[in-house]
mmCIF file of C-alpha atoms in Angstrom:
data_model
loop_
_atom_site.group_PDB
_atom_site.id
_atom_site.type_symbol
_atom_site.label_atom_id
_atom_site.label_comp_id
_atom_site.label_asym_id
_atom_site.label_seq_id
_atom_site.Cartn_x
_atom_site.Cartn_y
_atom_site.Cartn_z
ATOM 1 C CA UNK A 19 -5.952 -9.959 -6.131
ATOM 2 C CA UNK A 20 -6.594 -6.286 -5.666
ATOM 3 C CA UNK A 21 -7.602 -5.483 -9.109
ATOM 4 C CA UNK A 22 -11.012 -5.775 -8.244
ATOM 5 C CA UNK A 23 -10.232 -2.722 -6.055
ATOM 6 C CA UNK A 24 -8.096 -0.465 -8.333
ATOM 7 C CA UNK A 25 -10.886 -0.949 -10.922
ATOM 8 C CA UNK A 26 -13.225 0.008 -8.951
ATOM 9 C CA UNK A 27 -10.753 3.179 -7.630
ATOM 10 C CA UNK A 28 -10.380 3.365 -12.093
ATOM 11 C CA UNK A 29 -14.119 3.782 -12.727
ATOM 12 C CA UNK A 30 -14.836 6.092 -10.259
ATOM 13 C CA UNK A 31 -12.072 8.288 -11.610
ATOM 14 C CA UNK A 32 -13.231 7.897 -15.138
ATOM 15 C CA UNK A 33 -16.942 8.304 -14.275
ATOM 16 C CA UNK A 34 -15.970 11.771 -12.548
ATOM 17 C CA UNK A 35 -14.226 12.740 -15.205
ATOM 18 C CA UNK A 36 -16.636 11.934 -18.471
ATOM 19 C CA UNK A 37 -19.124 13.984 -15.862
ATOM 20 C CA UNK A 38 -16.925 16.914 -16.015
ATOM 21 C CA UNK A 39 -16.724 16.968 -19.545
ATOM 22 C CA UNK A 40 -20.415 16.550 -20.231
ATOM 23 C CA UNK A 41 -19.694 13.160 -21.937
ATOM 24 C CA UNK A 42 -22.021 10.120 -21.443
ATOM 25 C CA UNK A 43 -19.406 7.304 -22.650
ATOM 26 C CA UNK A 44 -16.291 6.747 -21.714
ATOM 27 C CA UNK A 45 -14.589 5.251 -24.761
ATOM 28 C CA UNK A 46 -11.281 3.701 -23.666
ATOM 29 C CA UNK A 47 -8.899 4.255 -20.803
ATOM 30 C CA UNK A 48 -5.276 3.932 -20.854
ATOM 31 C CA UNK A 49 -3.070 3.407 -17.758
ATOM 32 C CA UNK A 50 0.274 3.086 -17.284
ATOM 33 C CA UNK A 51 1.554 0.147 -15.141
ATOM 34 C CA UNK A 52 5.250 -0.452 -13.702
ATOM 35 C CA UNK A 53 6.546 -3.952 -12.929
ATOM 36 C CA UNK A 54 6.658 -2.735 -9.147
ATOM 37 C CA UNK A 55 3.416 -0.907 -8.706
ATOM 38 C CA UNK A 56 1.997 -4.461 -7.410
ATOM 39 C CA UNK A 57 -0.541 -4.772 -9.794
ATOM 40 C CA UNK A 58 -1.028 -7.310 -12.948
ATOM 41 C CA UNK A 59 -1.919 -6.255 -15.994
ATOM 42 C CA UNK A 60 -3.519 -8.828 -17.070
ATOM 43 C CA UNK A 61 -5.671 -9.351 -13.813
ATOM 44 C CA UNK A 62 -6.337 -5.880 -14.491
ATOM 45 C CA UNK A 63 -7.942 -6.281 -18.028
ATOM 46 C CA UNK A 64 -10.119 -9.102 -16.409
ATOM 47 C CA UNK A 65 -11.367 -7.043 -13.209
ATOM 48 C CA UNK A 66 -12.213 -4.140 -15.111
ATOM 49 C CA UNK A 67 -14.152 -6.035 -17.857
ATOM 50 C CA UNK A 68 -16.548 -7.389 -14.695
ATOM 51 C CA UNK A 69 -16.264 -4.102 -13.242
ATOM 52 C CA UNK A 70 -16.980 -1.546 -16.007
ATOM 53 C CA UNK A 71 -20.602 -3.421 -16.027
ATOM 54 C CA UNK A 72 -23.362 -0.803 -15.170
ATOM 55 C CA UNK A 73 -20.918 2.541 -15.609
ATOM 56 C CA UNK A 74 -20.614 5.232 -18.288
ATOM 57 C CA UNK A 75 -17.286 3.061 -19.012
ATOM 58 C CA UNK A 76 -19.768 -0.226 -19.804
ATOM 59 C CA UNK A 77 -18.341 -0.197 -23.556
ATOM 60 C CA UNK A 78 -15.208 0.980 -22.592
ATOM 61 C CA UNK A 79 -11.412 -0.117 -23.717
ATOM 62 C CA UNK A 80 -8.812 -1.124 -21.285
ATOM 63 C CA UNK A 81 -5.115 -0.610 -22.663
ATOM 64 C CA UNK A 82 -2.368 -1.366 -20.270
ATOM 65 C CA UNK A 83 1.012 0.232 -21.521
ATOM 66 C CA UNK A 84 3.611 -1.784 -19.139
ATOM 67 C CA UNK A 85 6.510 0.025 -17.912
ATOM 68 C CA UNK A 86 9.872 -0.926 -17.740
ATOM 69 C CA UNK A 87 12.099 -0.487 -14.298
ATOM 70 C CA UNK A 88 14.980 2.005 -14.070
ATOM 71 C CA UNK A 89 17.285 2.593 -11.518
ATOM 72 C CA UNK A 90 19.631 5.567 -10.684
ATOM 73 C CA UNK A 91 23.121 4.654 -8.390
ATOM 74 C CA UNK A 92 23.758 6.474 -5.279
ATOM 75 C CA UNK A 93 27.319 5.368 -5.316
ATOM 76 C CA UNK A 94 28.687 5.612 -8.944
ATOM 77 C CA UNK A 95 25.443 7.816 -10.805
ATOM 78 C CA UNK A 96 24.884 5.468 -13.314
ATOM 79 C CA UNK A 97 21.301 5.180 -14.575
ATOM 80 C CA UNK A 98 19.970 2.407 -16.395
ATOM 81 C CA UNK A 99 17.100 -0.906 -16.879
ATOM 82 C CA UNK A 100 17.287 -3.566 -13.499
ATOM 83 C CA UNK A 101 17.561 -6.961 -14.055
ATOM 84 C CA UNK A 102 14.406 -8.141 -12.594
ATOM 85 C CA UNK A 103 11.947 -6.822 -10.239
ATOM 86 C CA UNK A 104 13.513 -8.417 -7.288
ATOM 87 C CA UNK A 105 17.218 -7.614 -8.663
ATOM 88 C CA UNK A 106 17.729 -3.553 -8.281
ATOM 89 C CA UNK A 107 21.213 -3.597 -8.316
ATOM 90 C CA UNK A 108 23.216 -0.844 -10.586
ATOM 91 C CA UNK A 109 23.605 -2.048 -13.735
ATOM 92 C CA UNK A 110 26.734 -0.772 -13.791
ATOM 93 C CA UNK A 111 28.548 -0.923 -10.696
ATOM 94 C CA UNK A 112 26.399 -3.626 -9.411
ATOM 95 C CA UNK A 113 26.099 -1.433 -5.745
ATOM 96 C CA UNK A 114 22.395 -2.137 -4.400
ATOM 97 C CA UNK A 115 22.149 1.160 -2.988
ATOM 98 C CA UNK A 116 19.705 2.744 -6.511
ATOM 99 C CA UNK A 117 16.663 4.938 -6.327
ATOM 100 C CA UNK A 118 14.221 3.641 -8.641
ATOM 101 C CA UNK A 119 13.319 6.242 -11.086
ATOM 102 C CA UNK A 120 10.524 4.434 -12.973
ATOM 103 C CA UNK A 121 9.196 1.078 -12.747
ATOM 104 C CA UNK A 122 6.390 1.400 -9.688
ATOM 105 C CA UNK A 123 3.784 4.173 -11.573
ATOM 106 C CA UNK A 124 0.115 2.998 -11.720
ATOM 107 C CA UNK A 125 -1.448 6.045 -13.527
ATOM 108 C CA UNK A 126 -4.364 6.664 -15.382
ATOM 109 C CA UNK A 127 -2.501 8.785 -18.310
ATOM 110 C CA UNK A 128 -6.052 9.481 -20.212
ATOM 111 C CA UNK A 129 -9.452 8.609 -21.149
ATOM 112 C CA UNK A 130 -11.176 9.007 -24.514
ATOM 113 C CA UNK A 131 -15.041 10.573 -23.654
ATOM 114 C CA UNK A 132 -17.729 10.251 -26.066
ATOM 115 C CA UNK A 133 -19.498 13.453 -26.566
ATOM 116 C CA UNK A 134 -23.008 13.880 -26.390
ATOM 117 C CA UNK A 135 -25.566 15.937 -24.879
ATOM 118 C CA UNK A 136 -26.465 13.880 -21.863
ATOM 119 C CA UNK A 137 -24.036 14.250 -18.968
ATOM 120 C CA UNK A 138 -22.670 10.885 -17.520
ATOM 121 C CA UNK A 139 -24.637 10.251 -14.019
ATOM 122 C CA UNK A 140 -22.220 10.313 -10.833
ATOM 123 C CA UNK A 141 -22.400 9.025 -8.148
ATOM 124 C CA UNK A 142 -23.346 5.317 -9.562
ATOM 125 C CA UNK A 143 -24.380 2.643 -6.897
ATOM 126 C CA UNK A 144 -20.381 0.643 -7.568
ATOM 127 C CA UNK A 145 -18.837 3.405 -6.297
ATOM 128 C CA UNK B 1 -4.058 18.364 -8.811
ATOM 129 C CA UNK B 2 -7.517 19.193 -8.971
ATOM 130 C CA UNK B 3 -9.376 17.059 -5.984
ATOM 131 C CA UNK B 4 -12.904 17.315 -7.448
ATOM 132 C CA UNK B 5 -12.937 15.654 -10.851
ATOM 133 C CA UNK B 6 -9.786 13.944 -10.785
ATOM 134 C CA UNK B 7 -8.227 15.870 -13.758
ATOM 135 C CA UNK B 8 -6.257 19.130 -14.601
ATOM 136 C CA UNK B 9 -8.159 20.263 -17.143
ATOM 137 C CA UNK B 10 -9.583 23.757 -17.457
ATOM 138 C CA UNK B 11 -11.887 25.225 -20.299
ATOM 139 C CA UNK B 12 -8.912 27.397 -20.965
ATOM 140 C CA UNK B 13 -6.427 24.693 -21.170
ATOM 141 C CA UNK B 14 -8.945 22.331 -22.560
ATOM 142 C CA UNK B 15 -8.172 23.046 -26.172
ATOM 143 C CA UNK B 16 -4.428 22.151 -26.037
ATOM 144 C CA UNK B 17 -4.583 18.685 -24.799
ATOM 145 C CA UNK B 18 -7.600 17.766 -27.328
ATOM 146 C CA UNK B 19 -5.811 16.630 -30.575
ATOM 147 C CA UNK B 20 -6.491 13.989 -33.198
ATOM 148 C CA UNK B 21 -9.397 12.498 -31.162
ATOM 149 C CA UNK B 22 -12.364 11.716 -34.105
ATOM 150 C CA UNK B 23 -15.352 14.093 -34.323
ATOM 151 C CA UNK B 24 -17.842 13.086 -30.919
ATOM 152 C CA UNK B 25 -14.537 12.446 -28.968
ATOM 153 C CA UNK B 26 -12.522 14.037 -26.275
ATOM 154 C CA UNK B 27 -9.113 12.651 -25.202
ATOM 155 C CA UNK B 28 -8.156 13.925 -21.918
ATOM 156 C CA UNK B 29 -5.057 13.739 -20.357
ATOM 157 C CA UNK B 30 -5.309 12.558 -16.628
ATOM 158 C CA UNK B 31 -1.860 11.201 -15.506
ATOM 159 C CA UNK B 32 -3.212 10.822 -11.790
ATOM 160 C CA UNK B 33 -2.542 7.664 -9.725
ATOM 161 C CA UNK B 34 -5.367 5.025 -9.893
ATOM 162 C CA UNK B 35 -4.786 5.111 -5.976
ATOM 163 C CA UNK B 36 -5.446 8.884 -5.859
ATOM 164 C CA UNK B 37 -8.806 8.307 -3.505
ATOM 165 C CA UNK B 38 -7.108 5.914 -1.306
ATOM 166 C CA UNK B 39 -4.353 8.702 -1.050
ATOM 167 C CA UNK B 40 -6.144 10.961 -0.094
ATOM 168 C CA UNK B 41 -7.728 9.015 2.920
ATOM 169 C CA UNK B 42 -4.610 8.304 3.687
ATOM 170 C CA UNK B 43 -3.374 11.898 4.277
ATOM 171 C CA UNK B 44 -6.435 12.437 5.992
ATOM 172 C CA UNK B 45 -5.339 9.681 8.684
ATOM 173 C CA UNK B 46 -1.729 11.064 8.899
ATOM 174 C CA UNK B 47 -3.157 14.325 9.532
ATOM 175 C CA UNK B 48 -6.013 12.633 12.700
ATOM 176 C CA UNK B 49 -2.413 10.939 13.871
ATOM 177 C CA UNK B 50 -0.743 13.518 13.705
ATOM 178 C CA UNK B 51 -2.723 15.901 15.857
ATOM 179 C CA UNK B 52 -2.865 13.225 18.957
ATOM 180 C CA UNK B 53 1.114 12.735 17.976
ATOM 181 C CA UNK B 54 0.158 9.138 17.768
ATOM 182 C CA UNK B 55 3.040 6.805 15.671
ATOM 183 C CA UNK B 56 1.452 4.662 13.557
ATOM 184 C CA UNK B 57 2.944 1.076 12.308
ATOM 185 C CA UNK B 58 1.849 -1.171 9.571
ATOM 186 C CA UNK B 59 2.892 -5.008 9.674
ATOM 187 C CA UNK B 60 2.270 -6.998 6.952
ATOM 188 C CA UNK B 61 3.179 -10.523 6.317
ATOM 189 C CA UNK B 62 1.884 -14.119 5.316
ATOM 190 C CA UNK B 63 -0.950 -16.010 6.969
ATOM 191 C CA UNK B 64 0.770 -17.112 10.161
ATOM 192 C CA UNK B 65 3.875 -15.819 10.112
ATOM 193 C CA UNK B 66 3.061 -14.430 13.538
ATOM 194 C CA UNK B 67 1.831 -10.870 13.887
ATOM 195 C CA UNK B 68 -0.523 -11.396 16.547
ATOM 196 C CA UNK B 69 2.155 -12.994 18.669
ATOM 197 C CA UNK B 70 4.343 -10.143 18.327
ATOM 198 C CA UNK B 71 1.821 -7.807 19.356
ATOM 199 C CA UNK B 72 0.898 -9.612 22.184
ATOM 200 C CA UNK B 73 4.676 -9.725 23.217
ATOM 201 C CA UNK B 74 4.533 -6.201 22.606
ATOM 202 C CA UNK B 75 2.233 -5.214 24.826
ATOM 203 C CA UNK B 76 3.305 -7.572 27.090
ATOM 204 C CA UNK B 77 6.482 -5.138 27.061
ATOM 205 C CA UNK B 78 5.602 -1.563 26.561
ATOM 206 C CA UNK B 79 2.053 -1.642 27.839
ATOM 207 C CA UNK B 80 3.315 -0.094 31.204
ATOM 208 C CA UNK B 81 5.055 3.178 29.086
ATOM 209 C CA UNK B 82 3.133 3.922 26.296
ATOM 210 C CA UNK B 83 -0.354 3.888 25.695
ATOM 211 C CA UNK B 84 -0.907 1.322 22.575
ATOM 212 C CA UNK B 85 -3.810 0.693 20.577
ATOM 213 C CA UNK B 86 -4.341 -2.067 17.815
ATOM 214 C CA UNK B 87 -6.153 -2.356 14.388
ATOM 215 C CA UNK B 88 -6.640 -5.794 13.285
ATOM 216 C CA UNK B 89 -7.443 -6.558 9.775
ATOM 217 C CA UNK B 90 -8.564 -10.332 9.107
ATOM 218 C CA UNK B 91 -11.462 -11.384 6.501
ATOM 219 C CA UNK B 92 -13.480 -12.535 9.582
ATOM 220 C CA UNK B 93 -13.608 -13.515 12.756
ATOM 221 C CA UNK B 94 -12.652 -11.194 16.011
ATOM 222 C CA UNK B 95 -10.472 -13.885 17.189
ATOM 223 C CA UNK B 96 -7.233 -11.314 17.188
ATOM 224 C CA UNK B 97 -8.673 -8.495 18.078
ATOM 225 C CA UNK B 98 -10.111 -10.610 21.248
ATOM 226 C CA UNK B 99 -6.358 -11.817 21.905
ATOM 227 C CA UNK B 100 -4.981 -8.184 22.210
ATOM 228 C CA UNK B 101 -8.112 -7.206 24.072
ATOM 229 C CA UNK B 102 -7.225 -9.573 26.475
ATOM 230 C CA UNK B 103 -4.050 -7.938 27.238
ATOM 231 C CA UNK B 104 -5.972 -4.687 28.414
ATOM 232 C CA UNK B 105 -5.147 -2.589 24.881
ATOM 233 C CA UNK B 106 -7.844 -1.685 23.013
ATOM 234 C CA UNK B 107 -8.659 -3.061 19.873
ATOM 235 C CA UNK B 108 -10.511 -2.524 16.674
ATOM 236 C CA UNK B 109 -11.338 -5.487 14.153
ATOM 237 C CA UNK B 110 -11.661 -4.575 10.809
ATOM 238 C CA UNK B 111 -13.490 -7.511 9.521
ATOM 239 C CA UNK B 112 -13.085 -7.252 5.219
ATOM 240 C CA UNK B 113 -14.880 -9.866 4.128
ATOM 241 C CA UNK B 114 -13.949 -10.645 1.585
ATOM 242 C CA UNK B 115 -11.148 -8.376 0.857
ATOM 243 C CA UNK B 116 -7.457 -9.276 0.800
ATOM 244 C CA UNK B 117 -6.054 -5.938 2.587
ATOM 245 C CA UNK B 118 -6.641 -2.744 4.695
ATOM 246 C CA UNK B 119 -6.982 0.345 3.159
ATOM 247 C CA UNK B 120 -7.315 3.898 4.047
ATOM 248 C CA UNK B 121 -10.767 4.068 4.244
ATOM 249 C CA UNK B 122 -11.133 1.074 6.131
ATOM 250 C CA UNK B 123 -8.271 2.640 8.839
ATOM 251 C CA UNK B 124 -10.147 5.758 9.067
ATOM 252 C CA UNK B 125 -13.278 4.205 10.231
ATOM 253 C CA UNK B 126 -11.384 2.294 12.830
ATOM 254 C CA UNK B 127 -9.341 5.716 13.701
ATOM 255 C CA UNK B 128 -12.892 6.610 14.527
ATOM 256 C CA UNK B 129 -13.337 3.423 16.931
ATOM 257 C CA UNK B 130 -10.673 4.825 19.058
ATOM 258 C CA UNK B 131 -9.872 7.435 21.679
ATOM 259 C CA UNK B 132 -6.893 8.683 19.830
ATOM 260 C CA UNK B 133 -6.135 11.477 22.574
ATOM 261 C CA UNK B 134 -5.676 8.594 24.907
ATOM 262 C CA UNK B 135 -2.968 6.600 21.883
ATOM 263 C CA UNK B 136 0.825 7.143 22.161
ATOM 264 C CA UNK B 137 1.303 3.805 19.758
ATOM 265 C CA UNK B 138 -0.847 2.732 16.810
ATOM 266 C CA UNK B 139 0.074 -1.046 15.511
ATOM 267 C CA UNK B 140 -1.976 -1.977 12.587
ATOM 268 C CA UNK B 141 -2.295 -5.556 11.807
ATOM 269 C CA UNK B 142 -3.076 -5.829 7.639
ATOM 270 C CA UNK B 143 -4.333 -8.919 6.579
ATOM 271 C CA UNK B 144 -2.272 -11.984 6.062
ATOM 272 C CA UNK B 145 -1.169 -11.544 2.897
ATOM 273 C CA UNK B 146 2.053 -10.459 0.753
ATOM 274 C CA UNK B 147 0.663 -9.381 -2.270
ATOM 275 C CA UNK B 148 -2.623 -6.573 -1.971
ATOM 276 C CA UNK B 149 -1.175 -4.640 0.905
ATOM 277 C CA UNK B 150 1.432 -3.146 -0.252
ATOM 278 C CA UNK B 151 -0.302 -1.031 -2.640
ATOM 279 C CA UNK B 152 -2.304 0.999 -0.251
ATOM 280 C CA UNK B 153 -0.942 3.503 2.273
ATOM 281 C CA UNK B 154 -2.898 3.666 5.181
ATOM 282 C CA UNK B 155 -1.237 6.888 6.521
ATOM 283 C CA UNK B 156 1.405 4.810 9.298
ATOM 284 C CA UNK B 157 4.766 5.991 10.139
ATOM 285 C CA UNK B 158 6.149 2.898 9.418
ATOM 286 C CA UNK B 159 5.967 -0.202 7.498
ATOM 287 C CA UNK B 160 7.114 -3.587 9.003
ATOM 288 C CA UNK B 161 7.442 -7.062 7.046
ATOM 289 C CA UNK B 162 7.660 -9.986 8.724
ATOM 290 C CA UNK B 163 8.613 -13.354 7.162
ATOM 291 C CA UNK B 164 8.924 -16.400 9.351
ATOM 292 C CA UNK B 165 11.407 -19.261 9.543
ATOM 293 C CA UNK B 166 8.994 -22.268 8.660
ATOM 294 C CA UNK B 167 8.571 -19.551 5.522
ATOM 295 C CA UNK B 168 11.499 -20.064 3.829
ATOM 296 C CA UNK B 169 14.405 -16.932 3.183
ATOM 297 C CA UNK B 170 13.016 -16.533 -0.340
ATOM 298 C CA UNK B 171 10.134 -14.810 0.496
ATOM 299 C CA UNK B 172 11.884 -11.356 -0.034
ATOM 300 C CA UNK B 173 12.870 -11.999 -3.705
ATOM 301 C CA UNK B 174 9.239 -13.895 -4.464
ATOM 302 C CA UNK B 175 7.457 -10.695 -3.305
ATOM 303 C CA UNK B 176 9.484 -7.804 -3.854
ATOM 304 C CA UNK B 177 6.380 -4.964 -3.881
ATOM 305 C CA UNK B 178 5.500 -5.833 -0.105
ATOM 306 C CA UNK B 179 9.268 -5.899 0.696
ATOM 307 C CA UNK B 180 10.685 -3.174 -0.768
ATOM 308 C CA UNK B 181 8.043 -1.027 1.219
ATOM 309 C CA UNK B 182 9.287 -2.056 4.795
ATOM 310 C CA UNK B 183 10.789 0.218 6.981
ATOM 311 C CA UNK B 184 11.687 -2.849 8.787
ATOM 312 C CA UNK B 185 12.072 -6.813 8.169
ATOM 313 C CA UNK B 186 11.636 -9.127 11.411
ATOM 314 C CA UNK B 187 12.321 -12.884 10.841
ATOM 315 C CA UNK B 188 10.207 -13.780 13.100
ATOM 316 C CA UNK B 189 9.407 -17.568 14.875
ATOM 317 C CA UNK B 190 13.462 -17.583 15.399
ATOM 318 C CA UNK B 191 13.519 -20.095 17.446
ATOM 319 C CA UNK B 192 12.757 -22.632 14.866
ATOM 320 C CA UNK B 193 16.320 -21.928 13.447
ATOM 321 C CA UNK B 194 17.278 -24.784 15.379
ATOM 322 C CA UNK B 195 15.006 -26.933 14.038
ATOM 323 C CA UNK B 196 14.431 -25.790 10.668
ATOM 324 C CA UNK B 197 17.809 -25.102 8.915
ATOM 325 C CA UNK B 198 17.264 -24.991 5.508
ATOM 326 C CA UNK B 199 16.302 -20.803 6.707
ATOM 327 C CA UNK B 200 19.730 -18.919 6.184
ATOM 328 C CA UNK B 201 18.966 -15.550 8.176
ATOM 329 C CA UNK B 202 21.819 -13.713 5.786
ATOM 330 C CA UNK B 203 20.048 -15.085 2.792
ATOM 331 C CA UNK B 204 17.044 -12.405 3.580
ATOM 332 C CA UNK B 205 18.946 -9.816 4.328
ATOM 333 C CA UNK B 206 20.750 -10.284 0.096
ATOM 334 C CA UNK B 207 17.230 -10.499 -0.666
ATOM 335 C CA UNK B 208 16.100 -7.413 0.640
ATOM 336 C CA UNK B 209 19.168 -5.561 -0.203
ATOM 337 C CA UNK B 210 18.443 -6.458 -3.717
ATOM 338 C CA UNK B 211 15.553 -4.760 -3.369
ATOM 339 C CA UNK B 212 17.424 -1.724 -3.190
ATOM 340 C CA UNK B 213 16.273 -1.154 0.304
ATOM 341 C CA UNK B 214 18.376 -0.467 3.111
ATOM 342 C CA UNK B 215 15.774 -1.952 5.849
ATOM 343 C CA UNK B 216 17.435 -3.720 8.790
ATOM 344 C CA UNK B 217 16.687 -7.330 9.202
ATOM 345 C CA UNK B 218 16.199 -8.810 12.534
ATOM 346 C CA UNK B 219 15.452 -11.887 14.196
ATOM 347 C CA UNK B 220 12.860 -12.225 16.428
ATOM 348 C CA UNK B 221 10.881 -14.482 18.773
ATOM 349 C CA UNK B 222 7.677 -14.069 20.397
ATOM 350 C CA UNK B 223 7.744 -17.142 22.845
ATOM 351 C CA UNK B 224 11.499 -17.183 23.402
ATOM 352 C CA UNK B 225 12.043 -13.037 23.555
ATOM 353 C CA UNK B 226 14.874 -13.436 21.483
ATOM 354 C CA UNK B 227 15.149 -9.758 19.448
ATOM 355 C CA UNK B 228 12.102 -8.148 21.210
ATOM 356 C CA UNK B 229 14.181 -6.043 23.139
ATOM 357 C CA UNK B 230 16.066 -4.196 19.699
ATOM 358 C CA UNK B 231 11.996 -3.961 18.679
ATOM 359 C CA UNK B 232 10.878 -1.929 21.310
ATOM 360 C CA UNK B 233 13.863 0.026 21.413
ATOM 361 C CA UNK B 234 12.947 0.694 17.537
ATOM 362 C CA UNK B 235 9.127 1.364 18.516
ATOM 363 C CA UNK B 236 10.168 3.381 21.162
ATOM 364 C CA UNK B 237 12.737 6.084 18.669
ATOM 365 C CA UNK B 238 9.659 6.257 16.750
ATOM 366 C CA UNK B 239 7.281 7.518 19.242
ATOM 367 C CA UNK B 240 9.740 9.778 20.171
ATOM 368 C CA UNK B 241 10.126 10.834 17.104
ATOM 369 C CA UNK B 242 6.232 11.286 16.457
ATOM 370 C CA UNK B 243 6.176 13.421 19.289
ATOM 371 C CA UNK B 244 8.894 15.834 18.789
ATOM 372 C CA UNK B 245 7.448 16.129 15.685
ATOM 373 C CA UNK B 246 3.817 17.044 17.167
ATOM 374 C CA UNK B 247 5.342 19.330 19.254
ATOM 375 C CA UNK B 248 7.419 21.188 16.663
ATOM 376 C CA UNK B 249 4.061 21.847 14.563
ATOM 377 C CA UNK B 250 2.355 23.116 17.673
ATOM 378 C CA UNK B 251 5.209 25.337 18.629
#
């Protein structure tokens, strides 16, 4: 249960970045979570509505867009969706020597800022 | 990747990634890990290792699968050629930190309270603890725990899982994050094979190759010795390694 963390790791992120931009809100924040980055995204929607509490991101929306896994073969080349996250075997050749290509990412991809003439505070005490 | 804010935008640049948002709105386009911080602390701790040319390890595991053990055999059996130092994570207590201490190795607790794992930050106190001019070998003990630790790099070398025998040979394919992240699987406790034979040594190995991961998987046994020998040798490539590398970038 590290979400705690992450969202914690989120809002300071967001809060810098609503600062930067002279916004006071932070509307809605969208991340984009692979089976294999080790987090859940539903844990995640739960830490970050106790954790937004008290940041320029109070009112803000969580949306998790979940990843799928690929893999690339080092033997044959093929490229394709694994079976599961514990089964990374070529879907084609069925070698278990891959490279995953997608599948661990844990990235903030963007946040929607609500304009207005008071700068977001940084440097909040959650930080 | 710009380290301040967090985000790549510029008020020249601004203008092209702000489309469609409704009037009072910005959308800004970030695509930066939510780890970026801990990251960052992390290359901060490769870079204190890496001017003492001190090799760093990170074993993770379960909740008694027997870290501390193997770190006391450890020092047991390189204490005499390498100078080691240990970082213990638990929730609380000193208790492990005590039992390396009392092996002559110094040792830092981390105590996280209630925190399920180590992470950068945390290390880079600790880093702080220790006379790192006086480290050839830096074991960190994570907490017990095969979920949370995976996710953050602490700035190690290496990565080292350990699953024990009274575990089951599963444990690979129930927590593939933590696993597919090792440099190094030990089954460790090996000489409950005996005793416990529902643990097929091979099975581990399929689960960790499925994992994509070419990791070697050994057996090992802190009271019996059994395998401790191959893990030194392993420890001590490493350190060699972290050297010649220190003394390349000086050069």
């Amino acid at each position: 249960m590290h979400e705690l963390a992450l969202c914690r790791a989120l809002l300071a992120q967001a809060e810098r970045i609503a600062a930067a931009h002279g916004a006071h809100a932070v509307r809605r924040v969208e991340l984009r979570v692979g089976p294999l980055s080790g987090a859940v995204p539903e844990l995640l929607r739960e830490a970050f509505a106790v954790a937004r509490a008290g940041t320029c991101a109070q009112e803000a929306e969580l949306v998790v867009h979940e990843g799928a896994i690929e893999v690339e073969c080092e033997a044959c080349g093929a490229r394709g969706p694994a079976a599961a996250p514990n089964r990374l075997h070529c879907p084609a050749c069925g070698g278990w020597r891959t490279r995953l290509v997608a599948g661990d990412e844990l990235l903030i991809e963007r946040v929607e800022l609500a304009l207005a003439p008071r700068a977001c505070e940084e440097g909040a005490e959650h930080v | 990747m710009c380290e301040h804010c967090g985000c790549t935008v510029t008020g020249g640049n601004a203008h092209l990634l702000e489309a469609g948002a409704p009037e009072g709105r910005r959308t800004v386009e970030v695509l930066e890990g939510l780890l970026a911080a801990n990251d960052r602390a992390a290359a901060h701790n490769r870079a204190h290792l890496a001017r003492h040319g001190v090799a760093a390890v990170n074993l993770m595991s379960a909740p008694g699968s027997g870290k501390t053990a193997l770190l006391e055999a450890t020092v047991e059996a390189l204490a005499g050629e390498f100078r080691i130092a240990v970082i213990e994570g638990d929730l609380a207590t000193e208790n492990d930190a005590e039992r390396i201490r009392a092996r002559g190795v110094p040792a830092v607790q981390i105590a996280t309270g209630t925190a399920c794992h180590l992470d950068a930050h945390l290390v880079h106190r600790a880093l702080h603890r220790l006379d790192l001019g006086a480290v050839d070998l830096l074991l960190i003990e994570n907490v017990g725990n095969l979920v949370c630790p995976a996710a953050f790099d602490l700035g190690q070398h290496r990565s080292v899982a350990l699953v024990s025998v009274p575990e089951g040979d599963d444990k690979p394919a129930k927590y593939p994050v933590l696993f597919r992240a090792a440099d190094l699987v030990l089954v460790s406790k090996c000489d409950l094979l005996g005793v416990l034979d529902g643990f097929d040594p091979a099975a581990v190995e399929r689960h960790v190759r499925a994992l994509a991961s070419a990791a070697p998987v050994w057996r090992v046994s802190a009271r019996t010795g059994e395998g401790l020998g191959r893990w030194c040798d392993w420890l001590r490539a490493l350190v060699a390694g972290v050297r010649a590398g220190a003394a390349a970038s000086v050069t």
